[in-house]
Amino acid sequence: MNTLDVKQGVLYMGLYALTHSVVLSAVSYLSHELSTSTLFFFRILIGLMFIFPVLVKRRTALFQTHYFSLHILRAFAAFLGGYALFYALSTIPLTLVVAISFTAPVIATLTSCLLLKETMTKAKAMATMLGFIGVFIILRPNLDSNLYGILAALITASMAAVAFITVKKLTSHENNDTVVALPFFLILPISTCFAVIDWTMPDQSNLPLLLLIGAGFSVSQYALAKAFSLAEASLLLPIDFCRLIFVSVISVLFFGNDIDGWTVTGGTIILMGSLLIFTKESNQKKVERASHK
């Protein structure tokens, strides 16, 4: 991994943080007018339209994969996590949703230890503890928030952990276009069924934000996949924290909300735990590579 790749990876992660924050803000705004199922359907449909030029360019090559089961798993995580995310944004504050999302790397590590029998190192144990402390700090002053919204945000973080593991695996072996595009084709049929059941007709004033949501999610997912293909997670994770900064600023400027110090503090602690995991893993990989030379 050279310096240029790392710099490009950081830039792509910054693009992901910015576009994702703007999109989540748009979803939070429209959730007061449109149902969760309707919003999620337009996210997939419009996102697919923006991927269409890639389909025209690569044609059948876009669907060629040796890891189809992983794509299925990622699509399932993207659907359940995305649907839960949209519901959470309709019920609890935007900054709270983003802060809880930082638990995803910690959940991924804990899941790997419990299900994949990976070793629970001191660093992983400390990171897990920091994650739980951070969540407690975030939720303590928000116990009057919608409980279902908080649970939805936690489901979102859990599914993001699954996506995190699968994307990292897939980007090591497959083209980024395939990694980004396949979930859209797999999710569209089921999201259509949910939309039919709980449809809300958008008006013309909603269209610009719906386009922003669809396009923004496509850009953010491409940027995330590209970032992970260029740089170690330990280097990218601090950039991801910008999402909490961005949504805090947006909440103040456009939603008239105050910055929640508890949420920022809890999110920072969770991020420290996640960063600890990937820093230790990165150092371990360097030691292993040096021993094989």
Short mmCIF file of N, CA and C in Angstrom, two decimals, residues 21-189:
data_model
loop_
_atom_site.label_atom_id
_atom_site.label_comp_id
_atom_site.label_asym_id
_atom_site.label_seq_id
_atom_site.Cartn_x
_atom_site.Cartn_y
_atom_site.Cartn_z
N SER A 21 -23.99 11.85 4.87
CA SER A 21 -24.60 12.78 5.83
C SER A 21 -25.72 13.59 5.17
N VAL A 22 -25.46 14.08 3.97
CA VAL A 22 -26.47 14.86 3.25
C VAL A 22 -27.69 14.00 2.93
N VAL A 23 -27.45 12.76 2.50
CA VAL A 23 -28.55 11.86 2.16
C VAL A 23 -29.39 11.53 3.38
N LEU A 24 -28.75 11.22 4.50
CA LEU A 24 -29.49 10.91 5.72
C LEU A 24 -30.34 12.10 6.17
N SER A 25 -29.81 13.29 5.98
CA SER A 25 -30.57 14.50 6.33
C SER A 25 -31.80 14.64 5.45
N ALA A 26 -31.65 14.33 4.15
CA ALA A 26 -32.78 14.38 3.22
C ALA A 26 -33.84 13.35 3.59
N VAL A 27 -33.40 12.15 3.97
CA VAL A 27 -34.34 11.10 4.38
C VAL A 27 -35.09 11.52 5.63
N SER A 28 -34.35 12.09 6.59
CA SER A 28 -34.98 12.54 7.83
C SER A 28 -36.04 13.60 7.56
N TYR A 29 -35.76 14.49 6.61
CA TYR A 29 -36.71 15.55 6.27
C TYR A 29 -37.96 14.98 5.58
N LEU A 30 -37.76 14.09 4.60
CA LEU A 30 -38.89 13.55 3.84
C LEU A 30 -39.70 12.52 4.63
N SER A 31 -39.11 11.97 5.70
CA SER A 31 -39.82 10.94 6.47
C SER A 31 -41.08 11.46 7.12
N HIS A 32 -41.21 12.79 7.22
CA HIS A 32 -42.43 13.36 7.78
C HIS A 32 -43.55 13.44 6.75
N GLU A 33 -43.22 13.22 5.48
CA GLU A 33 -44.21 13.31 4.42
C GLU A 33 -44.46 11.98 3.71
N LEU A 34 -43.44 11.12 3.65
CA LEU A 34 -43.55 9.86 2.92
C LEU A 34 -43.28 8.68 3.85
N SER A 35 -43.89 7.54 3.55
CA SER A 35 -43.70 6.35 4.37
C SER A 35 -42.28 5.81 4.20
N THR A 36 -41.85 5.03 5.18
CA THR A 36 -40.53 4.42 5.12
C THR A 36 -40.38 3.53 3.88
N SER A 37 -41.42 2.74 3.58
CA SER A 37 -41.37 1.84 2.42
C SER A 37 -41.25 2.62 1.11
N THR A 38 -41.98 3.74 1.02
CA THR A 38 -41.92 4.56 -0.20
C THR A 38 -40.54 5.16 -0.38
N LEU A 39 -39.98 5.70 0.68
CA LEU A 39 -38.65 6.31 0.62
C LEU A 39 -37.60 5.28 0.24
N PHE A 40 -37.67 4.11 0.84
CA PHE A 40 -36.68 3.07 0.56
C PHE A 40 -36.78 2.59 -0.88
N PHE A 41 -38.01 2.48 -1.39
CA PHE A 41 -38.21 2.07 -2.78
C PHE A 41 -37.55 3.07 -3.73
N PHE A 42 -37.77 4.35 -3.50
CA PHE A 42 -37.19 5.36 -4.39
C PHE A 42 -35.67 5.39 -4.26
N ARG A 43 -35.18 5.11 -3.06
CA ARG A 43 -33.73 5.05 -2.90
C ARG A 43 -33.13 3.99 -3.81
N ILE A 44 -33.75 2.80 -3.86
CA ILE A 44 -33.24 1.71 -4.68
C ILE A 44 -33.47 1.98 -6.16
N LEU A 45 -34.68 2.43 -6.52
CA LEU A 45 -35.02 2.65 -7.92
C LEU A 45 -34.14 3.74 -8.54
N ILE A 46 -34.04 4.88 -7.90
CA ILE A 46 -33.26 5.98 -8.45
C ILE A 46 -31.77 5.64 -8.41
N GLY A 47 -31.35 4.95 -7.35
CA GLY A 47 -29.96 4.53 -7.30
C GLY A 47 -29.61 3.61 -8.45
N LEU A 48 -30.55 2.74 -8.82
CA LEU A 48 -30.34 1.83 -9.94
C LEU A 48 -30.23 2.59 -11.26
N MET A 49 -31.00 3.66 -11.38
CA MET A 49 -30.93 4.49 -12.59
C MET A 49 -29.55 5.11 -12.76
N PHE A 50 -28.96 5.52 -11.65
CA PHE A 50 -27.63 6.14 -11.72
C PHE A 50 -26.54 5.09 -11.98
N ILE A 51 -26.85 3.83 -11.71
CA ILE A 51 -25.91 2.77 -11.99
C ILE A 51 -26.04 2.28 -13.44
N PHE A 52 -27.13 2.63 -14.09
CA PHE A 52 -27.42 2.15 -15.46
C PHE A 52 -26.27 2.40 -16.43
N PRO A 53 -25.60 3.57 -16.42
CA PRO A 53 -24.47 3.76 -17.34
C PRO A 53 -23.36 2.72 -17.14
N VAL A 54 -23.16 2.30 -15.89
CA VAL A 54 -22.16 1.26 -15.62
C VAL A 54 -22.62 -0.06 -16.24
N LEU A 55 -23.93 -0.33 -16.16
CA LEU A 55 -24.48 -1.55 -16.75
C LEU A 55 -24.29 -1.55 -18.27
N VAL A 56 -24.53 -0.40 -18.90
CA VAL A 56 -24.35 -0.28 -20.35
C VAL A 56 -22.89 -0.50 -20.73
N LYS A 57 -21.99 0.01 -19.91
CA LYS A 57 -20.57 -0.09 -20.21
C LYS A 57 -20.04 -1.51 -20.01
N ARG A 58 -20.42 -2.15 -18.92
CA ARG A 58 -19.84 -3.45 -18.59
C ARG A 58 -20.73 -4.63 -18.97
N ARG A 59 -22.03 -4.36 -19.17
CA ARG A 59 -23.00 -5.37 -19.60
C ARG A 59 -22.94 -6.60 -18.68
N THR A 60 -22.88 -7.79 -19.29
CA THR A 60 -22.96 -9.01 -18.49
C THR A 60 -21.77 -9.18 -17.54
N ALA A 61 -20.66 -8.51 -17.85
CA ALA A 61 -19.48 -8.61 -16.99
C ALA A 61 -19.77 -8.07 -15.59
N LEU A 62 -20.75 -7.18 -15.50
CA LEU A 62 -21.10 -6.59 -14.21
C LEU A 62 -21.63 -7.65 -13.24
N PHE A 63 -22.21 -8.72 -13.78
CA PHE A 63 -22.85 -9.75 -12.95
C PHE A 63 -21.97 -10.99 -12.77
N GLN A 64 -20.77 -10.95 -13.31
CA GLN A 64 -19.87 -12.09 -13.18
C GLN A 64 -19.19 -12.05 -11.81
N THR A 65 -19.41 -13.09 -11.02
CA THR A 65 -18.85 -13.14 -9.68
C THR A 65 -18.64 -14.59 -9.25
N HIS A 66 -17.62 -14.79 -8.43
CA HIS A 66 -17.36 -16.10 -7.82
C HIS A 66 -17.81 -16.12 -6.36
N TYR A 67 -18.42 -15.03 -5.93
CA TYR A 67 -18.82 -14.89 -4.53
C TYR A 67 -20.29 -14.47 -4.44
N PHE A 68 -21.15 -15.16 -5.20
CA PHE A 68 -22.55 -14.75 -5.24
C PHE A 68 -23.22 -14.86 -3.87
N SER A 69 -22.86 -15.87 -3.08
CA SER A 69 -23.45 -16.02 -1.75
C SER A 69 -23.12 -14.82 -0.85
N LEU A 70 -21.92 -14.28 -1.02
CA LEU A 70 -21.55 -13.09 -0.25
C LEU A 70 -22.35 -11.88 -0.70
N HIS A 71 -22.61 -11.78 -2.00
CA HIS A 71 -23.44 -10.69 -2.51
C HIS A 71 -24.87 -10.81 -1.98
N ILE A 72 -25.38 -12.04 -1.88
CA ILE A 72 -26.71 -12.26 -1.32
C ILE A 72 -26.75 -11.80 0.14
N LEU A 73 -25.73 -12.19 0.89
CA LEU A 73 -25.65 -11.79 2.30
C LEU A 73 -25.58 -10.28 2.44
N ARG A 74 -24.77 -9.66 1.58
CA ARG A 74 -24.65 -8.20 1.64
C ARG A 74 -25.96 -7.53 1.25
N ALA A 75 -26.65 -8.08 0.25
CA ALA A 75 -27.92 -7.51 -0.17
C ALA A 75 -28.96 -7.62 0.95
N PHE A 76 -28.99 -8.76 1.64
CA PHE A 76 -29.90 -8.93 2.77
C PHE A 76 -29.60 -7.90 3.86
N ALA A 77 -28.31 -7.73 4.17
CA ALA A 77 -27.91 -6.75 5.19
C ALA A 77 -28.26 -5.34 4.74
N ALA A 78 -28.08 -5.07 3.45
CA ALA A 78 -28.39 -3.73 2.93
C ALA A 78 -29.89 -3.45 2.99
N PHE A 79 -30.70 -4.47 2.71
CA PHE A 79 -32.16 -4.28 2.76
C PHE A 79 -32.63 -4.07 4.20
N LEU A 80 -32.30 -5.03 5.06
CA LEU A 80 -32.78 -4.94 6.45
C LEU A 80 -32.19 -3.72 7.15
N GLY A 81 -30.89 -3.50 6.96
CA GLY A 81 -30.25 -2.35 7.59
C GLY A 81 -30.75 -1.04 7.02
N GLY A 82 -30.96 -0.99 5.71
CA GLY A 82 -31.44 0.24 5.08
C GLY A 82 -32.86 0.57 5.49
N TYR A 83 -33.70 -0.45 5.54
CA TYR A 83 -35.10 -0.25 5.93
C TYR A 83 -35.16 0.22 7.39
N ALA A 84 -34.36 -0.43 8.25
CA ALA A 84 -34.31 -0.02 9.66
C ALA A 84 -33.77 1.40 9.81
N LEU A 85 -32.79 1.74 8.98
CA LEU A 85 -32.23 3.09 9.01
C LEU A 85 -33.28 4.14 8.68
N PHE A 86 -34.05 3.90 7.63
CA PHE A 86 -35.07 4.86 7.21
C PHE A 86 -36.14 5.00 8.29
N TYR A 87 -36.49 3.87 8.94
CA TYR A 87 -37.46 3.95 10.02
C TYR A 87 -36.90 4.73 11.21
N ALA A 88 -35.64 4.47 11.56
CA ALA A 88 -35.01 5.18 12.68
C ALA A 88 -34.98 6.69 12.42
N LEU A 89 -34.66 7.07 11.18
CA LEU A 89 -34.59 8.49 10.85
C LEU A 89 -35.95 9.18 10.94
N SER A 90 -37.02 8.39 10.86
CA SER A 90 -38.36 8.97 10.95
C SER A 90 -38.85 9.11 12.39
N THR A 91 -38.08 8.53 13.33
CA THR A 91 -38.58 8.49 14.72
C THR A 91 -37.64 9.11 15.76
N ILE A 92 -36.33 9.12 15.50
CA ILE A 92 -35.39 9.67 16.49
C ILE A 92 -34.46 10.67 15.81
N PRO A 93 -33.75 11.51 16.60
CA PRO A 93 -32.89 12.55 16.01
C PRO A 93 -31.81 11.99 15.09
N LEU A 94 -31.49 12.77 14.07
CA LEU A 94 -30.50 12.39 13.06
C LEU A 94 -29.14 12.09 13.69
N THR A 95 -28.68 12.96 14.60
CA THR A 95 -27.37 12.77 15.21
C THR A 95 -27.32 11.49 16.05
N LEU A 96 -28.44 11.13 16.67
CA LEU A 96 -28.50 9.92 17.47
C LEU A 96 -28.34 8.68 16.59
N VAL A 97 -28.99 8.69 15.43
CA VAL A 97 -28.87 7.57 14.49
C VAL A 97 -27.42 7.39 14.05
N VAL A 98 -26.77 8.49 13.69
CA VAL A 98 -25.39 8.41 13.19
C VAL A 98 -24.44 7.96 14.30
N ALA A 99 -24.63 8.48 15.52
CA ALA A 99 -23.76 8.10 16.63
C ALA A 99 -23.86 6.61 16.92
N ILE A 100 -25.08 6.07 16.92
CA ILE A 100 -25.28 4.64 17.15
C ILE A 100 -24.64 3.82 16.04
N SER A 101 -24.62 4.36 14.83
CA SER A 101 -24.05 3.62 13.69
C SER A 101 -22.55 3.34 13.87
N PHE A 102 -21.88 4.12 14.73
CA PHE A 102 -20.45 3.89 14.95
C PHE A 102 -20.17 2.59 15.70
N THR A 103 -21.22 1.94 16.22
CA THR A 103 -21.02 0.65 16.89
C THR A 103 -20.80 -0.48 15.91
N ALA A 104 -21.01 -0.23 14.62
CA ALA A 104 -20.92 -1.30 13.62
C ALA A 104 -19.58 -2.05 13.65
N PRO A 105 -18.42 -1.37 13.65
CA PRO A 105 -17.16 -2.12 13.70
C PRO A 105 -17.01 -2.94 14.98
N VAL A 106 -17.49 -2.41 16.11
CA VAL A 106 -17.41 -3.14 17.38
C VAL A 106 -18.29 -4.39 17.31
N ILE A 107 -19.51 -4.24 16.77
CA ILE A 107 -20.41 -5.38 16.62
C ILE A 107 -19.81 -6.42 15.69
N ALA A 108 -19.16 -5.96 14.62
CA ALA A 108 -18.52 -6.88 13.67
C ALA A 108 -17.43 -7.69 14.37
N THR A 109 -16.65 -7.04 15.20
CA THR A 109 -15.58 -7.73 15.93
C THR A 109 -16.15 -8.73 16.93
N LEU A 110 -17.17 -8.32 17.68
CA LEU A 110 -17.79 -9.20 18.67
C LEU A 110 -18.43 -10.41 17.99
N THR A 111 -19.09 -10.17 16.86
CA THR A 111 -19.72 -11.27 16.11
C THR A 111 -18.69 -12.25 15.60
N SER A 112 -17.56 -11.75 15.12
CA SER A 112 -16.49 -12.62 14.62
C SER A 112 -15.95 -13.51 15.73
N CYS A 113 -15.89 -12.97 16.94
CA CYS A 113 -15.37 -13.75 18.07
C CYS A 113 -16.38 -14.82 18.51
N LEU A 114 -17.66 -14.48 18.50
CA LEU A 114 -18.69 -15.40 18.98
C LEU A 114 -19.04 -16.47 17.96
N LEU A 115 -19.16 -16.07 16.68
CA LEU A 115 -19.63 -17.00 15.66
C LEU A 115 -18.50 -17.62 14.84
N LEU A 116 -17.46 -16.84 14.57
CA LEU A 116 -16.36 -17.34 13.76
C LEU A 116 -15.20 -17.84 14.59
N LYS A 117 -15.37 -17.83 15.92
CA LYS A 117 -14.38 -18.35 16.86
C LYS A 117 -13.02 -17.64 16.77
N GLU A 118 -13.06 -16.35 16.41
CA GLU A 118 -11.82 -15.59 16.42
C GLU A 118 -11.41 -15.28 17.86
N THR A 119 -10.14 -15.03 18.06
CA THR A 119 -9.62 -14.80 19.41
C THR A 119 -10.07 -13.44 19.94
N MET A 120 -10.55 -13.44 21.19
CA MET A 120 -10.91 -12.18 21.85
C MET A 120 -9.66 -11.62 22.53
N THR A 121 -8.97 -10.73 21.83
CA THR A 121 -7.76 -10.13 22.37
C THR A 121 -8.11 -9.02 23.36
N LYS A 122 -7.09 -8.53 24.05
CA LYS A 122 -7.29 -7.44 24.99
C LYS A 122 -7.81 -6.19 24.28
N ALA A 123 -7.27 -5.95 23.08
CA ALA A 123 -7.70 -4.77 22.32
C ALA A 123 -9.17 -4.88 21.93
N LYS A 124 -9.59 -6.09 21.51
CA LYS A 124 -10.99 -6.28 21.12
C LYS A 124 -11.91 -6.17 22.33
N ALA A 125 -11.46 -6.72 23.47
CA ALA A 125 -12.27 -6.62 24.68
C ALA A 125 -12.42 -5.17 25.12
N MET A 126 -11.32 -4.42 25.06
CA MET A 126 -11.37 -3.00 25.42
C MET A 126 -12.27 -2.23 24.46
N ALA A 127 -12.18 -2.52 23.18
CA ALA A 127 -13.01 -1.84 22.18
C ALA A 127 -14.48 -2.13 22.41
N THR A 128 -14.80 -3.39 22.73
CA THR A 128 -16.19 -3.76 23.00
C THR A 128 -16.71 -3.01 24.22
N MET A 129 -15.89 -2.93 25.27
CA MET A 129 -16.30 -2.22 26.47
C MET A 129 -16.53 -0.74 26.18
N LEU A 130 -15.63 -0.13 25.40
CA LEU A 130 -15.80 1.27 25.04
C LEU A 130 -17.06 1.47 24.21
N GLY A 131 -17.36 0.50 23.35
CA GLY A 131 -18.57 0.58 22.54
C GLY A 131 -19.82 0.61 23.40
N PHE A 132 -19.88 -0.28 24.39
CA PHE A 132 -21.04 -0.32 25.27
C PHE A 132 -21.15 0.96 26.13
N ILE A 133 -20.00 1.46 26.58
CA ILE A 133 -20.00 2.70 27.36
C ILE A 133 -20.51 3.85 26.50
N GLY A 134 -20.01 3.90 25.25
CA GLY A 134 -20.45 4.96 24.34
C GLY A 134 -21.94 4.92 24.08
N VAL A 135 -22.49 3.72 23.86
CA VAL A 135 -23.93 3.59 23.63
C VAL A 135 -24.71 4.02 24.86
N PHE A 136 -24.23 3.66 26.05
CA PHE A 136 -24.91 4.05 27.28
C PHE A 136 -24.94 5.57 27.43
N ILE A 137 -23.81 6.21 27.12
CA ILE A 137 -23.75 7.67 27.22
C ILE A 137 -24.71 8.32 26.22
N ILE A 138 -24.78 7.76 25.02
CA ILE A 138 -25.67 8.30 24.00
C ILE A 138 -27.14 8.17 24.40
N LEU A 139 -27.50 7.00 24.92
CA LEU A 139 -28.90 6.73 25.20
C LEU A 139 -29.37 7.27 26.55
N ARG A 140 -28.47 7.50 27.47
CA ARG A 140 -28.87 7.92 28.82
C ARG A 140 -29.72 9.18 28.84
N PRO A 141 -29.32 10.24 28.11
CA PRO A 141 -30.17 11.43 28.12
C PRO A 141 -31.31 11.36 27.10
N ASN A 142 -31.43 10.22 26.41
CA ASN A 142 -32.44 10.11 25.36
C ASN A 142 -33.42 8.97 25.64
N LEU A 143 -33.59 8.61 26.91
CA LEU A 143 -34.47 7.51 27.25
C LEU A 143 -35.92 7.80 26.91
N ASP A 144 -36.23 9.09 26.70
CA ASP A 144 -37.60 9.42 26.31
C ASP A 144 -37.79 9.34 24.80
N SER A 145 -36.70 9.00 24.06
CA SER A 145 -36.81 8.84 22.62
C SER A 145 -37.61 7.58 22.29
N ASN A 146 -38.06 7.49 21.07
CA ASN A 146 -38.84 6.35 20.61
C ASN A 146 -38.00 5.07 20.71
N LEU A 147 -38.47 4.12 21.55
CA LEU A 147 -37.71 2.89 21.78
C LEU A 147 -37.54 2.10 20.48
N TYR A 148 -38.59 2.04 19.67
CA TYR A 148 -38.51 1.31 18.41
C TYR A 148 -37.50 1.96 17.46
N GLY A 149 -37.40 3.28 17.50
CA GLY A 149 -36.43 3.98 16.67
C GLY A 149 -35.01 3.65 17.09
N ILE A 150 -34.78 3.57 18.42
CA ILE A 150 -33.45 3.21 18.92
C ILE A 150 -33.10 1.78 18.53
N LEU A 151 -34.06 0.87 18.68
CA LEU A 151 -33.83 -0.52 18.28
C LEU A 151 -33.54 -0.63 16.78
N ALA A 152 -34.26 0.17 15.99
CA ALA A 152 -34.02 0.18 14.54
C ALA A 152 -32.61 0.66 14.23
N ALA A 153 -32.15 1.69 14.95
CA ALA A 153 -30.79 2.19 14.74
C ALA A 153 -29.75 1.13 15.11
N LEU A 154 -30.02 0.35 16.16
CA LEU A 154 -29.11 -0.72 16.55
C LEU A 154 -29.11 -1.85 15.52
N ILE A 155 -30.28 -2.14 14.94
CA ILE A 155 -30.35 -3.13 13.86
C ILE A 155 -29.55 -2.64 12.65
N THR A 156 -29.70 -1.35 12.36
CA THR A 156 -28.93 -0.75 11.27
C THR A 156 -27.44 -0.95 11.48
N ALA A 157 -26.97 -0.69 12.70
CA ALA A 157 -25.55 -0.85 13.02
C ALA A 157 -25.12 -2.31 12.88
N SER A 158 -25.98 -3.24 13.31
CA SER A 158 -25.66 -4.66 13.20
C SER A 158 -25.55 -5.09 11.75
N MET A 159 -26.49 -4.64 10.92
CA MET A 159 -26.43 -4.98 9.50
C MET A 159 -25.26 -4.29 8.81
N ALA A 160 -24.91 -3.10 9.28
CA ALA A 160 -23.74 -2.41 8.74
C ALA A 160 -22.47 -3.21 9.05
N ALA A 161 -22.47 -3.87 10.21
CA ALA A 161 -21.33 -4.72 10.56
C ALA A 161 -21.19 -5.87 9.58
N VAL A 162 -22.32 -6.48 9.21
CA VAL A 162 -22.31 -7.56 8.21
C VAL A 162 -21.83 -7.02 6.87
N ALA A 163 -22.36 -5.85 6.48
CA ALA A 163 -21.95 -5.24 5.22
C ALA A 163 -20.47 -4.88 5.24
N PHE A 164 -20.00 -4.42 6.39
CA PHE A 164 -18.59 -4.03 6.54
C PHE A 164 -17.68 -5.23 6.24
N ILE A 165 -18.03 -6.39 6.82
CA ILE A 165 -17.22 -7.59 6.62
C ILE A 165 -17.28 -8.06 5.17
N THR A 166 -18.49 -8.08 4.59
CA THR A 166 -18.64 -8.58 3.22
C THR A 166 -18.01 -7.64 2.19
N VAL A 167 -18.17 -6.32 2.39
CA VAL A 167 -17.58 -5.37 1.43
C VAL A 167 -16.06 -5.47 1.45
N LYS A 168 -15.49 -5.57 2.65
CA LYS A 168 -14.03 -5.68 2.75
C LYS A 168 -13.53 -6.93 2.04
N LYS A 169 -14.30 -8.04 2.18
CA LYS A 169 -13.93 -9.29 1.52
C LYS A 169 -14.09 -9.17 0.01
N LEU A 170 -15.22 -8.62 -0.43
CA LEU A 170 -15.52 -8.54 -1.86
C LEU A 170 -14.58 -7.60 -2.61
N THR A 171 -14.26 -6.45 -1.99
CA THR A 171 -13.41 -5.48 -2.68
C THR A 171 -11.98 -6.00 -2.84
N SER A 172 -11.63 -7.06 -2.12
CA SER A 172 -10.30 -7.66 -2.26
C SER A 172 -10.22 -8.57 -3.48
N HIS A 173 -11.39 -8.98 -4.01
CA HIS A 173 -11.40 -9.97 -5.08
C HIS A 173 -12.20 -9.55 -6.32
N GLU A 174 -13.09 -8.58 -6.18
CA GLU A 174 -13.99 -8.27 -7.29
C GLU A 174 -13.96 -6.79 -7.65
N ASN A 175 -14.48 -6.50 -8.84
CA ASN A 175 -14.54 -5.13 -9.33
C ASN A 175 -15.50 -4.31 -8.47
N ASN A 176 -15.13 -3.07 -8.18
CA ASN A 176 -15.95 -2.21 -7.33
C ASN A 176 -17.34 -1.97 -7.92
N ASP A 177 -17.42 -1.92 -9.26
CA ASP A 177 -18.73 -1.72 -9.91
C ASP A 177 -19.69 -2.86 -9.57
N THR A 178 -19.17 -4.08 -9.58
CA THR A 178 -20.00 -5.24 -9.25
C THR A 178 -20.43 -5.21 -7.79
N VAL A 179 -19.50 -4.84 -6.92
CA VAL A 179 -19.79 -4.78 -5.48
C VAL A 179 -20.88 -3.76 -5.20
N VAL A 180 -20.85 -2.64 -5.89
CA VAL A 180 -21.83 -1.57 -5.65
C VAL A 180 -23.17 -1.89 -6.32
N ALA A 181 -23.14 -2.43 -7.54
CA ALA A 181 -24.37 -2.55 -8.34
C ALA A 181 -25.25 -3.74 -7.98
N LEU A 182 -24.67 -4.90 -7.70
CA LEU A 182 -25.47 -6.10 -7.50
C LEU A 182 -26.55 -5.97 -6.41
N PRO A 183 -26.26 -5.37 -5.26
CA PRO A 183 -27.31 -5.26 -4.24
C PRO A 183 -28.56 -4.54 -4.74
N PHE A 184 -28.40 -3.54 -5.61
CA PHE A 184 -29.56 -2.81 -6.12
C PHE A 184 -30.49 -3.74 -6.89
N PHE A 185 -29.92 -4.59 -7.76
CA PHE A 185 -30.73 -5.52 -8.55
C PHE A 185 -31.39 -6.57 -7.66
N LEU A 186 -30.72 -6.97 -6.59
CA LEU A 186 -31.25 -8.00 -5.70
C LEU A 186 -32.33 -7.46 -4.77
N ILE A 187 -32.21 -6.19 -4.39
CA ILE A 187 -33.13 -5.60 -3.41
C ILE A 187 -34.39 -5.04 -4.06
N LEU A 188 -34.31 -4.59 -5.31
CA LEU A 188 -35.45 -3.91 -5.94
C LEU A 188 -36.76 -4.69 -5.88
N PRO A 189 -36.79 -6.00 -6.17
CA PRO A 189 -38.09 -6.71 -6.15
C PRO A 189 -38.76 -6.68 -4.78
#
